[in-house]
C-alpha positions in Angstrom: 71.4 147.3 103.4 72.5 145.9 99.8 73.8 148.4 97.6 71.6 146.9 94.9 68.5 146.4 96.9 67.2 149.4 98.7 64.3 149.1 100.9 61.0 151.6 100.4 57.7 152.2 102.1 55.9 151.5 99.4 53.5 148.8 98.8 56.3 146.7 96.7 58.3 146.7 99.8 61.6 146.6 98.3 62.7 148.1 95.0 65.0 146.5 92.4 68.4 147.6 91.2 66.6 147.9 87.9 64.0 150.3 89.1 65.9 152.4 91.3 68.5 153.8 87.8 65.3 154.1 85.5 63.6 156.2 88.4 66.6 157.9 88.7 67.2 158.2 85.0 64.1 159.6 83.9 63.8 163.1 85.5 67.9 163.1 84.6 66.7 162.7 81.0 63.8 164.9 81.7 65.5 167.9 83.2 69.0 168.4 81.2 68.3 166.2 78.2 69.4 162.9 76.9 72.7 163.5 75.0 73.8 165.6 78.3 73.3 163.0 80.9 76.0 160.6 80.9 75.6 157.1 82.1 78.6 158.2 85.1 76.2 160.7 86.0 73.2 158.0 86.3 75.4 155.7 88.3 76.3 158.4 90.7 73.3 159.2 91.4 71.6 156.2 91.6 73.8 155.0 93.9 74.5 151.6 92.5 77.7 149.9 91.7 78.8 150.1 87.8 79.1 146.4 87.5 75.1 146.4 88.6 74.2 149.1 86.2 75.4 147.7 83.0 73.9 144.0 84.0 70.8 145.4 83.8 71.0 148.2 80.8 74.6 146.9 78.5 74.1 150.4 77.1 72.7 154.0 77.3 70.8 153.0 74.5 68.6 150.2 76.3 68.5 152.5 79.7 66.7 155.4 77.4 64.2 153.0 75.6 63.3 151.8 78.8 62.6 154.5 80.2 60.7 156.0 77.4 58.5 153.2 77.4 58.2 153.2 81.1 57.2 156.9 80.3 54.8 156.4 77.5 52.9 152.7 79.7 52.5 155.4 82.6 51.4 158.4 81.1 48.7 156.5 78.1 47.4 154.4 81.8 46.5 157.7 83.4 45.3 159.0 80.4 42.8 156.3 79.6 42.0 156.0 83.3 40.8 159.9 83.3 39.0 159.6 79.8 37.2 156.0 80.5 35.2 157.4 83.6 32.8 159.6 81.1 30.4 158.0 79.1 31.0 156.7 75.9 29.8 160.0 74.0 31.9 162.5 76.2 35.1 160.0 76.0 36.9 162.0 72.6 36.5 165.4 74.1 37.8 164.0 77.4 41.0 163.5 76.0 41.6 166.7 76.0 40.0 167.9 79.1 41.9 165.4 80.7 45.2 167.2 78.7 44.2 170.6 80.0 44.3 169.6 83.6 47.4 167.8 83.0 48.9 171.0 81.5 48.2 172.5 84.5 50.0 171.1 86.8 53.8 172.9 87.2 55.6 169.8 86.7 54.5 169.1 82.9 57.2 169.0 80.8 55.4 167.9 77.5 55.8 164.7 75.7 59.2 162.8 76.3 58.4 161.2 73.2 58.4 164.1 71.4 61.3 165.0 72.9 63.6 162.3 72.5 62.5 161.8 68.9 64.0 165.7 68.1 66.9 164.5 70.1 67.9 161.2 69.2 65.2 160.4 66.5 67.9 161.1 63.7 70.6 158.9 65.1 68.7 156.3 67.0 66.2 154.3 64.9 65.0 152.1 67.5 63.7 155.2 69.4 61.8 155.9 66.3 60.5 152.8 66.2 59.3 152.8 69.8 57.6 156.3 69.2 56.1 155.1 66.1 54.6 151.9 68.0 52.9 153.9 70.7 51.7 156.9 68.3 49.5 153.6 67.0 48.6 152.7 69.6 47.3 155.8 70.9 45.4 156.7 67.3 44.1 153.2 67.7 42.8 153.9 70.7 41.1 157.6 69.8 39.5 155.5 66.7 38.1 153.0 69.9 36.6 156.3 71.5 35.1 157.8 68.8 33.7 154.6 67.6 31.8 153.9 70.3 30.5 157.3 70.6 28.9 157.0 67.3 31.1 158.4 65.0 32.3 154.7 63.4 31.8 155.8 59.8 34.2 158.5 60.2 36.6 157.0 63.4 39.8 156.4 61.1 40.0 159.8 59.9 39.3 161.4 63.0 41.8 159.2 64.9 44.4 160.7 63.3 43.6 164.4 63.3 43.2 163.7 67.3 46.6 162.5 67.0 47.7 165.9 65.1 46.1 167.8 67.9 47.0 165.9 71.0 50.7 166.6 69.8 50.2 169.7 69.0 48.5 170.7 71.9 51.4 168.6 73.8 54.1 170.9 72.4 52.2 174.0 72.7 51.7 173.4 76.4 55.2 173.4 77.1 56.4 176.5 74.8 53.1 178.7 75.4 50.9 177.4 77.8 49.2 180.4 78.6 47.0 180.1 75.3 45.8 177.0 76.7 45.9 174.7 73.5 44.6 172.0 75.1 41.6 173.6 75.5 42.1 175.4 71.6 42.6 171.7 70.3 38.8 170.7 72.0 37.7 173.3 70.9 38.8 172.6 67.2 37.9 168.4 68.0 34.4 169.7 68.8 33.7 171.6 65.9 34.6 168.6 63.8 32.1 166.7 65.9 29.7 169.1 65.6 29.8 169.6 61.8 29.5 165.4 61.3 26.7 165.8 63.0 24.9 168.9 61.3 25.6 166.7 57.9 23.8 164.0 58.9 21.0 165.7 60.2 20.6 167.4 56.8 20.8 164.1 54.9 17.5 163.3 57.1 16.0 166.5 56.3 16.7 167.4 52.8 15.0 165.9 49.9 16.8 163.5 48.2 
């Protein structure tokens, strides 16, 4: 077998050189940080010649925006793929339900974006950039969700305190998950919802 091409029993069949150091990579980054895992460390571990390594990443730099977006395109798929089977109307709460069970599970270790922007964000513009980019393009999508669950008039704002929470319920998972804030933040989400909709039913009924 190729040192650069390693054969799986996947569905792909074979995975690249280029895979094979970002899968390798990310729970390196994931479980002792990004300033603390050294590209040697990566290389060793991946188990692919230096030469090979640097062809595909020229620095640390590219190999950690890769593999934040990588990150960010797998966990926002998942998330939209939990949310998107309710129905239109239960889709902004979902977000957090779907959070709540992700929570759950032993192996969450909170948002990498999060985490690489307190780490690097200072130092490294282009990984502010990237976290910036997909911060939009998750509010964009909570303004979709609450859009089409009747709440148009109001989706902009809204879109970004679901933001706020999602963070925060995001960071609270990971330092004190046994308060559940994923649940706390739907619960907070709802009441917003809730109150929307008790001051439009009192437009209706009210005098004017």
């Amino acid at each position: 077998m190729s040192k650069d091409v390693e054969t799986t029993t996947g569905v792909t069949g074979k995975t690249g050189v280029r895979d094979r150091i970002l899968h390798t990579a990310l729970p390196l980054f994931v479980a002792s940080g990004f300033k603390a895992t050294g590209i040697d460390r990566i290389i060793a571990a991946s188990g692919v010649a230096k030469a090979s390594f640097y062809r595909h990443f020229p620095s640390k730099d590219d190999l950690v925006l890769a593999c934040l977006e990588g990150w960010h395109v797998s966990q926002f798929a998942a998330l939209k793929m939990k949310v998107e089977a309710s129905d239109d109307k239960a889709r902004p709460l979902a977000v957090f339900d779907a959070l709540a069970a992700q929570a759950a599970d032993r192996a969450f270790r909170g948002d990498l974006l999060i985490t690489a922007l307190i780490e690097l964000g200072d130092d490294k513009a282009a990984v502010t950039a990237m976290v910036a980019l997909a911060r939009r393009q998750m509010r964009e999508w909570f303004e979709g969700l609450l859009t089409a669950a009747d709440f148009a008039d109001m989706a902009e704002v809204l879109s970004h305190e679901w933001l706020l929470l999602y963070e925060g319920a995001m960071v609270a998972g990971v330092r004190a998950p046994q308060e559940h804030p994923a649940r706390r933040a739907r619960a907070a989400a709802e009441r917003s919802l809730q109150q929307i909709q008790l001051k439009r039913l009192l437009s209706k009924t009210l005098p004017q």
